[in-house]
Amino acid sequence: MGEINKKYIVSFHKEITSDQIDQHIKIAESKGGKIHRRYTAVMNGFSAYLPREYYLELKDHPDIKRIDEDQEFGTC
């Protein structure tokens, strides 16, 4: 059984263009990632389910401002 991909929020430095982010999305998809949402209003980035190997590769990329595991919060 394969490893379950975790969901991450990936944000890019402000000088990174939309075309550059599109390239990152294409690479993520080619490596087994599934894009959940693209963000453009408040931040440049996307959320996606990513394989751990690609997360490890992406987290140190110079275009990336930060990458965080997405978490769900519930209320009582």
Coordinates of N, CA and C in Angstrom, one line a residue:
M1 N 0.8 -1.2 0.0 CA 0.0 0.0 0.0 C 0.9 1.2 0.0
G2 N 0.6 2.2 -0.9 CA 1.4 3.4 -1.0 C 1.2 4.4 0.1
E3 N 2.1 5.3 0.3 CA 2.0 6.3 1.3 C 0.9 7.3 1.0
I4 N 0.2 7.7 2.0 CA -0.9 8.7 1.7 C -0.3 10.1 1.7
N5 N -0.6 10.8 0.6 CA -0.1 12.2 0.5 C -0.8 13.1 1.5
K6 N 0.0 14.0 2.1 CA -0.5 15.0 3.0 C -0.8 16.2 2.2
K7 N -1.7 17.0 2.8 CA -2.1 18.3 2.2 C -1.2 19.4 2.8
Y8 N -0.6 20.2 1.9 CA 0.2 21.3 2.2 C -0.3 22.6 1.6
I9 N 0.1 23.7 2.3 CA -0.1 25.1 1.8 C 1.2 25.6 1.4
V10 N 1.4 25.9 0.1 CA 2.7 26.4 -0.4 C 2.6 27.8 -0.8
S11 N 3.4 28.7 -0.1 CA 3.4 30.1 -0.5 C 4.7 30.5 -1.1
F12 N 4.7 31.4 -2.0 CA 5.9 31.8 -2.8 C 6.2 33.2 -2.4
H13 N 7.5 33.6 -2.6 CA 7.9 34.9 -2.4 C 7.2 35.8 -3.4
K14 N 7.0 37.1 -2.9 CA 6.1 38.0 -3.7 C 6.6 38.3 -5.1
E15 N 7.9 38.2 -5.3 CA 8.4 38.5 -6.7 C 8.3 37.3 -7.7
I16 N 7.8 36.2 -7.2 CA 7.6 35.0 -8.1 C 6.3 35.2 -8.9
T17 N 6.5 35.1 -10.2 CA 5.4 35.4 -11.1 C 4.3 34.2 -11.2
S18 N 3.2 34.6 -11.7 CA 2.1 33.6 -11.9 C 2.6 32.5 -12.8
D19 N 3.3 32.8 -13.8 CA 3.8 31.8 -14.8 C 4.8 30.8 -14.0
Q20 N 5.6 31.3 -13.1 CA 6.5 30.5 -12.4 C 5.7 29.5 -11.5
I21 N 4.7 30.1 -10.8 CA 3.9 29.2 -10.0 C 3.2 28.2 -10.8
D22 N 2.7 28.5 -12.0 CA 2.1 27.5 -12.9 C 3.1 26.4 -13.2
Q23 N 4.3 26.7 -13.4 CA 5.4 25.7 -13.6 C 5.5 24.8 -12.4
H24 N 5.5 25.4 -11.2 CA 5.6 24.5 -10.0 C 4.4 23.6 -9.9
I25 N 3.2 24.1 -10.3 CA 2.0 23.3 -10.2 C 2.1 22.1 -11.2
K26 N 2.6 22.4 -12.4 CA 2.8 21.3 -13.4 C 3.7 20.3 -12.9
I27 N 4.8 20.7 -12.3 CA 5.8 19.7 -11.8 C 5.2 18.9 -10.6
A28 N 4.5 19.6 -9.7 CA 3.8 18.9 -8.6 C 2.9 17.8 -9.1
E29 N 2.1 18.2 -10.1 CA 1.1 17.2 -10.7 C 1.9 16.0 -11.4
S30 N 3.0 16.3 -12.1 CA 3.8 15.3 -12.7 C 4.4 14.3 -11.7
K31 N 4.6 14.8 -10.5 CA 5.2 13.9 -9.5 C 4.2 13.3 -8.6
G32 N 2.9 13.4 -9.0 CA 1.8 12.7 -8.2 C 1.0 13.6 -7.3
G33 N 1.3 14.9 -7.3 CA 0.6 15.8 -6.5 C -0.8 16.1 -7.1
K34 N -1.7 16.5 -6.2 CA -3.1 16.9 -6.6 C -3.4 18.2 -6.1
I35 N -3.5 19.2 -6.9 CA -3.7 20.6 -6.5 C -5.1 20.7 -6.0
H36 N -5.3 21.4 -4.9 CA -6.6 21.6 -4.3 C -7.1 23.0 -4.6
R37 N -6.3 24.0 -4.4 CA -6.7 25.4 -4.6 C -5.5 26.2 -5.0
R38 N -5.7 27.2 -5.8 CA -4.7 28.2 -6.2 C -5.1 29.5 -5.5
Y39 N -4.1 30.1 -4.8 CA -4.3 31.4 -4.1 C -3.6 32.5 -4.8
T40 N -4.4 33.6 -5.0 CA -3.8 34.8 -5.7 C -4.2 36.1 -5.0
A41 N -5.2 36.2 -4.2 CA -5.7 37.4 -3.6 C -4.8 37.8 -2.4
V42 N -4.7 37.0 -1.5 CA -4.0 37.3 -0.2 C -2.5 36.9 -0.3
M43 N -2.2 35.8 -1.0 CA -0.9 35.3 -1.1 C -0.7 34.7 -2.5
N44 N 0.5 34.5 -2.9 CA 0.8 33.7 -4.1 C 1.1 32.3 -3.7
G45 N 0.3 31.4 -4.1 CA 0.5 30.0 -3.7 C -0.6 29.1 -4.1
F46 N -0.5 27.9 -3.5 CA -1.5 26.9 -3.7 C -1.6 25.9 -2.6
S47 N -2.7 25.2 -2.5 CA -2.7 24.1 -1.6 C -2.8 22.8 -2.4
A48 N -2.2 21.7 -1.9 CA -2.1 20.5 -2.7 C -1.8 19.3 -1.8
Y49 N -2.2 18.2 -2.3 CA -1.8 16.9 -1.7 C -0.5 16.5 -2.4
L50 N 0.5 16.4 -1.6 CA 1.9 16.2 -2.2 C 2.5 14.9 -1.7
P51 N 3.2 14.1 -2.5 CA 4.0 13.0 -2.0 C 5.1 13.5 -1.1
R52 N 5.4 12.8 -0.1 CA 6.5 13.2 0.8 C 7.8 13.5 0.1
E53 N 8.2 12.7 -0.9 CA 9.4 13.0 -1.6 C 9.4 14.3 -2.3
Y54 N 8.3 14.7 -2.9 CA 8.2 16.0 -3.5 C 8.2 17.1 -2.5
Y55 N 7.5 16.9 -1.4 CA 7.5 17.9 -0.3 C 8.9 18.2 0.1
L56 N 9.7 17.2 0.3 CA 11.1 17.3 0.8 C 11.9 18.1 -0.3
E57 N 11.7 17.9 -1.5 CA 12.4 18.6 -2.6 C 11.9 20.0 -2.7
L58 N 10.6 20.3 -2.5 CA 10.1 21.6 -2.7 C 10.4 22.5 -1.5
K59 N 10.5 22.0 -0.3 CA 10.6 22.9 0.9 C 11.8 23.7 0.9
D60 N 12.9 23.3 0.2 CA 14.1 24.1 0.2 C 14.3 24.8 -1.1
H61 N 13.3 24.9 -2.0 CA 13.4 25.6 -3.2 C 13.5 27.1 -3.0
P62 N 14.3 27.8 -3.7 CA 14.5 29.3 -3.4 C 13.2 30.1 -3.7
D63 N 12.3 29.6 -4.5 CA 11.0 30.3 -4.8 C 10.0 30.3 -3.7
I64 N 10.2 29.3 -2.8 CA 9.2 29.1 -1.7 C 9.5 30.0 -0.5
K65 N 8.4 30.7 -0.1 CA 8.5 31.5 1.1 C 8.3 30.6 2.3
R66 N 7.3 29.7 2.2 CA 7.0 28.7 3.3 C 6.1 27.6 2.8
I67 N 6.2 26.5 3.4 CA 5.3 25.4 3.1 C 4.9 24.8 4.4
D68 N 3.6 24.7 4.6 CA 3.1 24.1 5.9 C 2.1 23.0 5.6
E69 N 2.1 22.1 6.5 CA 1.0 21.0 6.4 C -0.3 21.7 6.8
D70 N -1.3 21.5 5.9 CA -2.6 22.0 6.2 C -3.3 21.1 7.2
Q71 N -4.0 21.8 8.1 CA -4.7 21.1 9.2 C -6.1 21.5 9.3
E72 N -7.0 20.6 9.7 CA -8.4 20.9 9.8 C -8.6 21.1 11.3
F73 N -9.4 22.1 11.6 CA -9.8 22.4 13.0 C -11.3 22.3 13.1
G74 N -11.7 21.7 14.2 CA -13.1 21.5 14.5 C -13.5 22.4 15.7
T75 N -14.8 22.5 15.9 CA -15.3 23.2 17.0 C -16.1 22.2 17.9
C76 N -16.2 22.6 19.2 CA -16.9 21.7 20.1 C -18.3 22.0 20.1

